[in-house]
Amino acid sequence: MDLRANEETGHNNELTMTEERKITSTPVMEFYRDKCVLITGGTGFIGRLLIEKLLRINVRQIILLSRPKKGKTAQQRCDDLFSSIVFMNLKKDCPTFIDRVKLVDADLQHPSLGLSDESIEYIVNNAQIVLHAASDVRFDQALKKAIEVNVRGTRDLLRIAEKIVNLELFVYISTAYSNCPQDMIKEQFYTPPSEPEKMIQLVEAMDERFEEHMNKTVNDFIHPWPNTYVYTKALTEDVVRQYGELLPIAVVRPSIVIATNEEPIGGWTDNIYGLNGVIAGVALGIIRIMHVDDNNKADIIPADIVVNAVLAAGWQTYVERFIYHHLRKSDRPLPEAKTNGELKGVAKPRTKIYNCVTGNDNPISYQTIYKYSIEVGKHCPPKKSLWIVCHNTTTSKYMYEFYKLLYHLLPALLIDTYLRVIRRTPRVMDLYKKVHKFATVIAYFANGRWTFENENMRSLRNKLSPDDQIMFPCNIQKIEWADYFWTYIHGLRKHIANEPLENLDEAIKRHKQMQIVHYFILAAYYSVMALLIYYLFKAVGMLVF
């Protein structure tokens, strides 16, 4: 497919919602309409997309838990949140949408989420749906904080959910890699690496000396999990499993979440984690070598697909629970259900897990990702790039270290030396220290191979009505990756590199000039190398002419 065929539409980031505006009622929409929804992580990537979607389908109120961060109060963070381009279309259609958002100060790192008694009382008496999207996603986070936020925070939220008077649903957003030591990851709960409650007690009892020791030995402690993020996600899933015996819970496990496909705007993202960071680094000419198996499947999934899957899974969970309780009251068994001793023929719904993945239904390799990204990048290069795209990969750790020295560290040393000569602050070597730390973290996932079962997710898609499939598209089979990457790369340029479309002609001109310089340097480099080899051979008498 010719990626340039989408040039006209690829630059337009506003979602055309003509089809959606014609649809005013669907089963999923009616479930969420006029409900009070508590959201954690609402100021994060997935969280703000959830908020936008819920407001668009007319929930009555959103209770947004938010904490001060980076010198800003919770209110300032929410002001920043709603000034985001994500809410652009919503502002046009419903200028007063912010009136339906209630801000509540909270911090998942604190016991009971740092909520006041008054806030807890409000949640208990008003919330009907809980969408738990908050977590500390940093792979290198200290184990103590990761457990406090991800494990204890979820446990304490579930304790509050137990008290909610009219609770209809609790959705926990996990990760497809929570059980990454397994090669085959099914839509089921696994034995946790440790007892969650004991781990909570352990970190609560830690003094500074013990914590310092733990940080030094954490990799051995959490092995075979590669980092504290997935380790604590595995612990948290077991907490959710325990509460699922009593509460209407669904677990959604997305794989590698990347920019939106089409809603509310195509190609939007606000972070450089995972693949976003790799593609941005390559496009800026910073990352030139990666330790990755190009033939591996990259299980990537657009963020809006995840949001729609979360809302659809929530609806399905409610429907299954409603049928169960209705049959329990009427004593009418499900035809295919088995008698379980408690009820006549009615099988009690269990907590379902939905692996929100692409590898089975629409696989794409890292090699294809780089191919599409580089092809699109030729038409929209960033103006502020360090150099042109020179991307290479290797599966060998040893060759990676050699190429890292050749392609990253030596050029960085030369550039920083030049900056010192002209009395400017050297910064490139420090930049590459961060790049290499990032590369080390993601190498485990780039080189590993997993098979994700997703029968629950497939079944869910098939149960959606035709209108719901338009309003809540979560069928990954319908995505054309070539088209998607046109939108994706343009989105990274705009939202991550912060480069407007207006400077595109200048960027292309600069890119062509850098290409000339690049090839000149290569010619000079190889000429010098050839001369050195020539004189070396001559000096040892290997040349006779």
Coordinates of C-alpha atoms in Angstrom, one line a residue:
M1 CA 0.0 0.0 0.0
D2 CA 1.2 3.5 -0.9
L3 CA 1.4 5.4 2.4
R4 CA 1.4 8.7 0.5
A5 CA -2.2 8.0 -0.6
N6 CA -3.3 9.2 2.8
E7 CA -1.4 12.4 2.8
E8 CA -4.4 14.7 2.7
T9 CA -6.4 12.9 5.4
G10 CA -3.4 12.0 7.5
H11 CA -2.8 15.7 8.4
N12 CA -6.3 16.2 9.6
N13 CA -6.4 15.2 13.3
E14 CA -10.0 16.1 13.9
L15 CA -12.2 13.0 14.2
T16 CA -15.1 13.0 11.7
M17 CA -17.9 11.8 14.0
T18 CA -20.7 11.9 11.4
E19 CA -21.7 8.2 11.9
E20 CA -21.5 8.6 15.7
R21 CA -23.7 11.6 15.8
K22 CA -26.5 9.7 14.0
I23 CA -26.5 7.1 16.8
T24 CA -28.1 8.3 20.0
S25 CA -28.8 5.1 21.8
T26 CA -27.1 1.7 22.0
P27 CA -27.0 -1.0 24.7
V28 CA -23.6 0.1 25.9
M29 CA -24.4 3.8 25.8
E30 CA -27.6 3.2 27.8
F31 CA -25.7 1.3 30.5
Y32 CA -23.4 4.3 31.1
R33 CA -25.9 7.1 30.5
D34 CA -26.7 9.1 33.6
K35 CA -24.4 7.0 35.7
C36 CA -21.9 8.4 38.3
V37 CA -18.4 7.0 37.4
L38 CA -15.3 7.1 39.6
I39 CA -12.1 7.2 37.6
T40 CA -8.6 6.8 38.9
G41 CA -5.7 7.8 36.7
G42 CA -7.9 10.3 34.9
T43 CA -5.0 12.6 34.2
G44 CA -3.0 9.9 32.5
F45 CA -2.9 8.7 28.9
I46 CA -5.7 6.1 29.0
G47 CA -7.6 8.0 31.8
R48 CA -8.2 11.2 29.9
L49 CA -9.4 9.2 26.9
L50 CA -11.9 7.4 29.2
I51 CA -13.1 10.7 30.6
E52 CA -13.6 12.2 27.2
K53 CA -15.5 9.1 25.9
L54 CA -17.7 8.9 29.0
L55 CA -18.6 12.6 28.9
R56 CA -19.4 12.2 25.2
I57 CA -21.9 9.4 25.9
N58 CA -23.5 11.5 28.6
V59 CA -22.6 10.0 32.0
R60 CA -24.2 12.0 34.8
Q61 CA -21.0 12.7 36.7
I62 CA -17.4 11.7 36.8
I63 CA -15.6 11.6 40.2
L64 CA -12.0 12.3 39.3
L65 CA -9.3 11.3 41.8
S66 CA -6.3 13.5 41.3
R67 CA -3.1 14.3 43.3
P68 CA -0.7 17.3 43.2
K69 CA 2.3 16.6 41.0
K70 CA 5.3 18.4 39.6
G71 CA 4.6 21.6 41.6
K72 CA 1.0 21.8 40.6
T73 CA -2.1 21.4 42.7
A74 CA -4.8 18.8 41.8
Q75 CA -7.0 21.6 40.4
Q76 CA -4.2 23.0 38.2
R77 CA -3.6 19.5 36.8
C78 CA -7.3 19.2 36.0
D79 CA -7.3 22.6 34.3
D80 CA -4.4 21.4 32.2
L81 CA -6.2 18.2 31.5
F82 CA -9.3 19.9 30.1
S83 CA -7.3 22.3 28.0
S84 CA -5.9 19.3 26.1
I85 CA -6.7 18.8 22.4
V86 CA -8.3 15.5 23.4
F87 CA -11.4 17.6 24.6
M88 CA -11.5 19.8 21.5
N89 CA -14.5 18.1 19.8
L90 CA -16.3 17.7 23.2
K91 CA -16.0 21.5 23.8
K92 CA -17.7 22.2 20.5
D93 CA -20.6 19.9 21.2
C94 CA -21.0 20.4 24.9
P95 CA -19.2 23.6 26.2
T96 CA -20.4 23.0 29.8
F97 CA -19.1 19.4 30.1
I98 CA -16.7 20.3 32.9
D99 CA -19.7 20.9 35.2
R100 CA -20.2 17.1 35.2
V101 CA -16.7 16.5 36.7
K102 CA -16.2 16.4 40.4
L103 CA -12.6 16.7 41.5
V104 CA -11.5 14.7 44.6
D105 CA -8.0 15.0 46.1
A106 CA -6.4 11.6 46.5
D107 CA -3.0 9.9 46.3
L108 CA -2.8 6.2 45.7
Q109 CA 0.6 6.0 47.5
H110 CA -1.1 6.9 50.8
P111 CA -3.3 4.5 52.9
S112 CA -7.0 4.7 51.9
L113 CA -5.8 6.6 48.8
G114 CA -5.3 9.7 51.0
L115 CA -9.0 10.3 50.9
S116 CA -10.8 12.4 53.5
D117 CA -13.8 10.8 55.4
E118 CA -16.0 13.3 53.6
S119 CA -14.7 12.2 50.2
I120 CA -15.1 8.5 51.0
E121 CA -18.7 9.1 52.1
Y122 CA -19.5 10.9 48.9
I123 CA -18.0 8.1 46.8
V124 CA -19.9 5.4 48.8
N125 CA -23.2 7.2 48.4
N126 CA -22.9 8.3 44.8
A127 CA -20.6 6.2 42.7
Q128 CA -22.1 3.4 40.6
I129 CA -19.1 2.4 38.4
V130 CA -15.4 2.4 39.2
L131 CA -12.8 2.4 36.4
H132 CA -9.4 1.9 37.9
A133 CA -6.8 3.1 35.4
A134 CA -4.2 4.5 37.8
S135 CA -0.8 2.8 38.3
D136 CA 2.8 3.7 38.5
V137 CA 4.0 2.6 35.1
R138 CA 7.7 3.3 35.5
F139 CA 9.7 0.1 35.0
D140 CA 12.5 1.2 37.3
Q141 CA 10.3 2.4 40.2
A142 CA 11.5 1.4 43.7
L143 CA 9.7 -1.7 44.8
K144 CA 8.3 0.0 48.0
K145 CA 6.6 2.8 46.0
A146 CA 5.4 0.4 43.3
I147 CA 3.7 -1.8 45.8
E148 CA 2.2 1.1 47.7
V149 CA 0.7 2.6 44.6
N150 CA -0.2 -0.4 42.5
V151 CA -1.0 -3.1 45.0
R152 CA -2.1 -1.4 48.2
G153 CA -3.7 1.4 46.3
T154 CA -5.9 -1.1 44.4
R155 CA -6.7 -3.1 47.6
D156 CA -7.8 0.1 49.4
L157 CA -9.9 1.2 46.4
L158 CA -11.6 -2.2 46.4
R159 CA -12.3 -1.9 50.1
I160 CA -14.1 1.4 49.4
A161 CA -15.9 -0.3 46.4
E162 CA -17.2 -2.9 48.8
K163 CA -19.0 -0.2 50.7
I164 CA -20.5 1.6 47.7
V165 CA -24.3 1.5 48.1
N166 CA -25.2 1.0 44.4
L167 CA -22.0 -0.5 42.9
E168 CA -22.8 -1.9 39.4
L169 CA -19.3 -2.4 38.1
F170 CA -15.5 -2.3 38.8
V171 CA -13.0 -2.5 35.9
Y172 CA -9.3 -3.0 36.6
I173 CA -6.9 -2.1 33.8
S174 CA -3.9 -4.3 34.1
T175 CA -1.3 -5.2 31.4
A176 CA -1.0 -8.2 29.1
Y177 CA 2.6 -8.6 30.5
S178 CA 1.6 -9.0 34.1
N179 CA 2.4 -12.7 33.9
C180 CA 5.3 -12.4 31.4
P181 CA 7.4 -15.3 32.8
Q182 CA 4.7 -17.4 31.1
D183 CA 5.1 -18.1 27.3
M184 CA 1.4 -18.7 26.9
I185 CA -0.8 -16.1 28.6
K186 CA -4.4 -17.1 29.0
E187 CA -7.4 -15.0 30.0
Q188 CA -7.2 -16.4 33.6
F189 CA -5.7 -15.5 36.9
Y190 CA -2.3 -16.9 37.7
T191 CA -0.5 -17.8 41.0
P192 CA 1.1 -14.5 42.2
P193 CA 4.8 -14.3 42.7
S194 CA 4.2 -13.6 46.4
E195 CA 1.3 -13.2 48.8
P196 CA 0.0 -9.6 48.1
E197 CA -1.0 -8.8 51.6
K198 CA 2.4 -9.9 53.0
M199 CA 4.2 -7.8 50.5
I200 CA 2.1 -4.8 51.6
Q201 CA 3.0 -5.5 55.2
L202 CA 6.6 -5.8 54.2
V203 CA 6.9 -2.4 52.6
E204 CA 4.9 -0.7 55.3
A205 CA 7.5 -2.1 57.8
M206 CA 10.5 -1.0 55.8
D207 CA 12.9 1.5 57.3
E208 CA 15.3 3.5 55.1
R209 CA 18.2 1.0 55.6
F210 CA 16.0 -2.0 54.6
E211 CA 14.6 -0.1 51.6
E212 CA 18.1 0.9 50.4
H213 CA 19.2 -2.8 50.6
M214 CA 16.0 -3.9 48.8
N215 CA 16.6 -1.4 46.0
K216 CA 20.1 -2.9 45.4
T217 CA 18.9 -6.5 45.3
V218 CA 15.4 -5.9 43.8
N219 CA 16.2 -7.7 40.5
D220 CA 17.0 -10.9 42.3
F221 CA 14.0 -10.5 44.6
I222 CA 11.4 -10.1 41.8
H223 CA 13.0 -12.6 39.3
P224 CA 11.8 -14.0 36.9
W225 CA 9.7 -10.8 36.5
P226 CA 11.9 -8.2 34.7
N227 CA 10.8 -5.0 36.5
T228 CA 8.8 -3.8 39.5
Y229 CA 5.9 -2.6 37.2
V230 CA 4.9 -6.1 35.9
Y231 CA 5.8 -7.7 39.2
T232 CA 3.4 -5.5 41.1
K233 CA 0.7 -5.9 38.4
A234 CA 0.9 -9.6 39.0
L235 CA 0.4 -9.1 42.7
T236 CA -2.5 -6.7 42.1
E237 CA -4.3 -9.1 39.8
D238 CA -4.4 -11.6 42.7
V239 CA -5.9 -8.9 45.0
V240 CA -8.6 -8.3 42.3
R241 CA -9.2 -12.0 42.1
Q242 CA -10.0 -12.2 45.8
Y243 CA -12.5 -9.3 45.7
G244 CA -14.0 -10.7 42.5
E245 CA -15.7 -13.3 44.6
L246 CA -18.0 -10.6 45.9
L247 CA -17.9 -7.7 43.5
P248 CA -18.8 -7.3 39.8
I249 CA -15.3 -7.0 38.4
A250 CA -13.8 -7.2 34.9
V251 CA -10.0 -7.1 34.2
V252 CA -8.8 -5.7 30.9
R253 CA -5.2 -6.5 29.9
P254 CA -3.9 -4.3 27.1
S255 CA -0.6 -5.0 25.5
I256 CA 1.7 -2.2 24.3
V257 CA -0.5 0.9 24.2
I258 CA 0.3 3.4 21.5
A259 CA -1.4 6.5 20.0
T260 CA -5.1 6.7 19.1
N261 CA -6.4 5.3 15.9
E262 CA -9.2 7.8 15.3
E263 CA -11.0 9.0 18.3
P264 CA -11.3 11.6 19.7
I265 CA -8.4 12.6 17.3
G266 CA -6.2 10.3 15.3
G267 CA -2.5 9.9 16.3
W268 CA -2.8 11.5 19.7
T269 CA -0.5 10.5 22.6
D270 CA 1.0 12.4 25.5
N271 CA 3.9 10.1 26.5
I272 CA 7.2 8.7 25.2
Y273 CA 6.9 5.3 26.9
G274 CA 7.5 2.1 25.0
L275 CA 7.2 2.2 21.2
N276 CA 6.3 5.9 21.2
G277 CA 9.7 6.6 22.6
V278 CA 11.5 4.3 20.2
I279 CA 9.8 5.8 17.1
A280 CA 10.4 9.3 18.3
G281 CA 14.0 8.6 19.1
V282 CA 14.6 7.1 15.6
A283 CA 12.8 9.9 13.9
L284 CA 14.9 12.5 15.7
G285 CA 18.1 10.7 14.7
I286 CA 19.0 9.9 18.3
I287 CA 18.4 6.1 18.3
R288 CA 20.5 4.5 15.6
I289 CA 20.9 1.0 17.0
M290 CA 18.4 -1.2 18.9
H291 CA 18.8 -4.6 20.5
V292 CA 15.7 -6.2 19.0
D293 CA 14.6 -9.2 17.0
D294 CA 13.0 -7.6 13.9
N295 CA 11.0 -10.7 13.2
N296 CA 9.2 -10.7 16.6
K297 CA 5.6 -9.7 16.6
A298 CA 5.1 -6.3 18.3
D299 CA 1.8 -6.6 20.1
I300 CA 0.8 -3.0 19.9
I301 CA -2.7 -1.6 20.3
P302 CA -4.1 1.9 19.8
A303 CA -5.3 3.6 22.9
D304 CA -8.8 4.3 21.8
I305 CA -9.3 0.6 21.0
V306 CA -8.3 -0.1 24.7
V307 CA -10.8 2.5 26.0
N308 CA -13.6 1.0 23.9
A309 CA -12.7 -2.5 25.1
V310 CA -12.8 -1.3 28.7
L311 CA -16.3 0.2 28.4
A312 CA -17.6 -2.8 26.4
A313 CA -16.2 -5.3 28.9
G314 CA -17.8 -3.3 31.7
W315 CA -21.2 -3.4 30.0
Q316 CA -20.8 -7.2 29.4
T317 CA -19.9 -7.8 33.1
Y318 CA -23.0 -5.9 34.2
V319 CA -25.2 -7.9 31.7
E320 CA -23.9 -11.2 32.9
R321 CA -24.4 -10.3 36.6
F322 CA -27.8 -8.9 35.9
I323 CA -28.9 -12.2 34.2
Y324 CA -27.5 -14.2 37.1
H325 CA -29.3 -12.3 39.7
H326 CA -32.5 -12.2 37.7
L327 CA -32.5 -16.0 37.3
R328 CA -31.6 -16.4 40.9
K329 CA -34.8 -14.5 41.9
S330 CA -37.0 -16.2 39.3
D331 CA -35.4 -19.6 39.8
R332 CA -35.0 -20.0 36.0
P333 CA -31.7 -21.8 35.1
L334 CA -29.6 -20.9 32.1
P335 CA -30.0 -23.7 29.5
E336 CA -26.4 -24.5 29.3
A337 CA -25.5 -24.0 32.9
K338 CA -24.7 -26.8 35.3
T339 CA -26.3 -27.2 38.7
N340 CA -23.8 -26.0 41.2
G341 CA -25.5 -26.7 44.5
E342 CA -26.0 -23.1 45.5
L343 CA -28.6 -22.3 42.7
K344 CA -30.7 -24.5 40.5
G345 CA -28.8 -24.6 37.2
V346 CA -27.4 -21.1 37.4
A347 CA -23.7 -20.7 37.0
K348 CA -22.4 -17.8 39.1
P349 CA -20.4 -15.3 36.9
R350 CA -16.7 -15.3 37.5
T351 CA -14.4 -12.3 37.1
K352 CA -13.6 -12.3 33.4
I353 CA -10.2 -11.3 32.0
Y354 CA -10.0 -9.7 28.6
N355 CA -6.6 -9.8 26.9
C356 CA -6.7 -6.7 24.7
V357 CA -4.1 -7.7 22.2
T358 CA -3.4 -7.8 18.4
G359 CA -0.9 -10.7 17.9
N360 CA -3.6 -13.3 17.0
D361 CA -6.0 -11.2 15.0
N362 CA -3.8 -8.6 13.3
P363 CA -0.1 -9.3 13.8
I364 CA 2.7 -6.9 12.9
S365 CA 6.4 -7.4 13.2
Y366 CA 9.0 -4.8 14.4
Q367 CA 10.5 -4.9 10.9
T368 CA 7.2 -3.8 9.4
I369 CA 6.8 -1.1 12.0
Y370 CA 10.2 0.4 11.2
K371 CA 9.4 0.1 7.4
Y372 CA 6.2 2.0 7.7
S373 CA 7.6 4.5 10.2
I374 CA 10.6 5.3 8.0
E375 CA 8.5 5.6 4.8
V376 CA 6.0 8.0 6.5
G377 CA 8.9 9.9 8.1
K378 CA 10.3 10.8 4.7
H379 CA 7.2 13.0 4.2
C380 CA 7.0 14.5 7.6
P381 CA 10.5 14.7 9.2
P382 CA 10.9 16.7 12.4
K383 CA 12.7 20.0 12.0
K384 CA 14.5 19.7 15.4
S385 CA 16.1 16.3 14.7
L386 CA 19.6 15.7 15.8
W387 CA 20.4 13.8 12.6
I388 CA 18.7 11.9 9.8
V389 CA 17.2 8.5 10.3
C390 CA 19.9 5.8 10.5
H391 CA 18.2 2.9 12.2
N392 CA 19.9 -0.5 12.7
T393 CA 19.0 -3.5 14.8
T394 CA 20.8 -6.6 16.0
T395 CA 19.8 -9.7 18.1
S396 CA 23.3 -10.0 19.5
K397 CA 24.0 -8.3 22.9
Y398 CA 27.7 -8.1 22.1
M399 CA 27.2 -6.6 18.6
Y400 CA 24.7 -4.2 20.2
E401 CA 27.4 -3.0 22.7
F402 CA 29.8 -2.5 19.8
Y403 CA 27.4 -0.6 17.6
K404 CA 26.3 1.5 20.6
L405 CA 29.8 2.6 21.0
L406 CA 30.2 3.3 17.3
Y407 CA 26.8 4.9 16.5
H408 CA 25.9 6.6 19.8
L409 CA 28.8 7.2 22.2
L410 CA 31.6 8.2 19.8
P411 CA 29.4 10.8 17.9
A412 CA 28.1 12.0 21.3
L413 CA 31.7 12.5 22.5
L414 CA 32.6 14.5 19.4
I415 CA 29.5 16.7 19.5
D416 CA 30.0 17.4 23.3
T417 CA 33.6 18.2 22.6
Y418 CA 32.6 20.7 19.9
L419 CA 30.0 22.2 22.3
R420 CA 32.7 22.7 25.0
V421 CA 35.0 24.4 22.4
I422 CA 32.3 26.9 21.6
R423 CA 31.6 27.3 25.3
R424 CA 28.1 25.8 25.3
T425 CA 26.8 23.2 27.7
P426 CA 27.5 19.6 26.6
R427 CA 24.3 17.5 26.6
V428 CA 24.4 14.7 24.1
M429 CA 26.3 12.2 26.3
D430 CA 23.8 12.7 29.1
L431 CA 21.0 12.2 26.5
Y432 CA 22.4 8.9 25.5
K433 CA 22.7 7.7 29.1
K434 CA 18.9 8.1 29.3
V435 CA 18.4 6.5 25.9
H436 CA 20.5 3.4 26.9
K437 CA 18.7 3.1 30.2
F438 CA 15.4 3.2 28.3
A439 CA 16.7 0.6 25.7
T440 CA 17.8 -1.8 28.5
V441 CA 14.4 -1.6 30.0
I442 CA 12.4 -2.4 26.9
A443 CA 14.9 -5.0 25.4
Y444 CA 13.2 -7.8 27.5
F445 CA 9.8 -7.1 25.8
A446 CA 11.3 -6.4 22.3
N447 CA 13.1 -9.8 22.3
G448 CA 10.7 -12.0 24.1
R449 CA 8.0 -14.0 22.5
W450 CA 4.5 -14.5 23.9
T451 CA 1.2 -16.0 22.8
F452 CA -1.8 -14.3 24.2
E453 CA -5.2 -16.1 24.3
N454 CA -8.0 -13.6 23.6
E455 CA -11.2 -15.7 23.2
N456 CA -13.0 -13.5 25.8
M457 CA -12.1 -10.4 23.8
R458 CA -13.3 -12.0 20.6
S459 CA -16.5 -13.1 22.2
L460 CA -17.1 -9.6 23.5
R461 CA -16.7 -8.0 20.1
N462 CA -19.2 -10.4 18.6
K463 CA -21.8 -9.6 21.3
L464 CA -21.8 -5.9 20.5
S465 CA -24.7 -4.6 18.5
P466 CA -24.0 -3.1 15.0
D467 CA -24.4 0.4 16.5
D468 CA -22.2 -0.4 19.4
Q469 CA -19.5 -1.6 17.0
I470 CA -19.6 1.8 15.5
M471 CA -19.7 3.7 18.8
F472 CA -17.2 1.4 20.6
P473 CA -15.0 0.0 17.9
C474 CA -12.6 -2.6 19.4
N475 CA -12.1 -5.0 16.5
I476 CA -8.4 -4.8 15.8
Q477 CA -8.9 -6.8 12.6
K478 CA -10.3 -3.7 11.0
I479 CA -7.2 -1.7 11.4
E480 CA -5.0 -1.3 8.3
W481 CA -1.5 -0.9 9.8
A482 CA -0.2 1.1 6.8
D483 CA -3.0 3.6 7.2
Y484 CA -2.6 3.7 10.9
F485 CA 1.1 4.4 10.8
W486 CA 0.5 7.4 8.5
T487 CA -1.7 8.9 11.3
Y488 CA 0.6 7.7 14.0
I489 CA 3.9 9.2 12.8
H490 CA 2.2 12.5 12.0
G491 CA 0.7 12.4 15.5
L492 CA 4.1 11.9 17.1
R493 CA 5.5 14.8 15.2
K494 CA 2.7 17.1 16.3
H495 CA 2.0 15.9 19.9
I496 CA 5.4 14.7 21.1
A497 CA 7.9 16.7 19.0
N498 CA 5.5 19.7 19.2
E499 CA 6.1 20.6 15.6
P500 CA 3.3 22.2 13.7
L501 CA 2.3 21.3 10.1
E502 CA 3.3 24.8 9.0
N503 CA 7.0 24.1 9.4
L504 CA 6.9 20.9 7.3
D505 CA 8.4 22.5 4.1
E506 CA 11.3 23.9 6.2
A507 CA 11.8 20.5 7.9
I508 CA 11.9 18.6 4.6
K509 CA 14.5 21.1 3.2
R510 CA 16.6 20.8 6.3
H511 CA 16.4 17.0 6.2
K512 CA 17.7 17.0 2.6
Q513 CA 20.6 19.2 3.5
M514 CA 21.4 16.9 6.4
Q515 CA 21.3 13.9 4.1
I516 CA 24.0 15.6 1.9
V517 CA 26.2 16.2 4.9
H518 CA 25.6 12.7 6.2
Y519 CA 26.8 11.1 3.0
F520 CA 29.7 13.4 2.8
I521 CA 30.8 12.4 6.3
L522 CA 30.3 8.7 5.4
A523 CA 32.5 9.1 2.3
A524 CA 35.2 10.9 4.4
Y525 CA 35.0 8.3 7.1
Y526 CA 35.4 5.3 4.8
S527 CA 38.1 7.1 2.9
V528 CA 40.1 7.6 6.1
M529 CA 39.5 4.0 7.1
A530 CA 40.6 2.8 3.7
L531 CA 43.8 4.8 3.9
L532 CA 44.5 3.6 7.4
I533 CA 44.1 0.0 6.2
Y534 CA 46.3 0.7 3.2
Y535 CA 49.2 2.1 5.2
L536 CA 48.8 -0.6 7.9
F537 CA 49.1 -3.4 5.3
K538 CA 52.0 -1.5 3.6
A539 CA 53.8 -1.2 7.0
V540 CA 53.7 -4.9 7.6
G541 CA 54.8 -5.7 4.1
M542 CA 51.6 -7.2 2.9
L543 CA 51.5 -4.8 -0.1
V544 CA 54.1 -5.4 -2.8
F545 CA 53.2 -2.6 -5.2

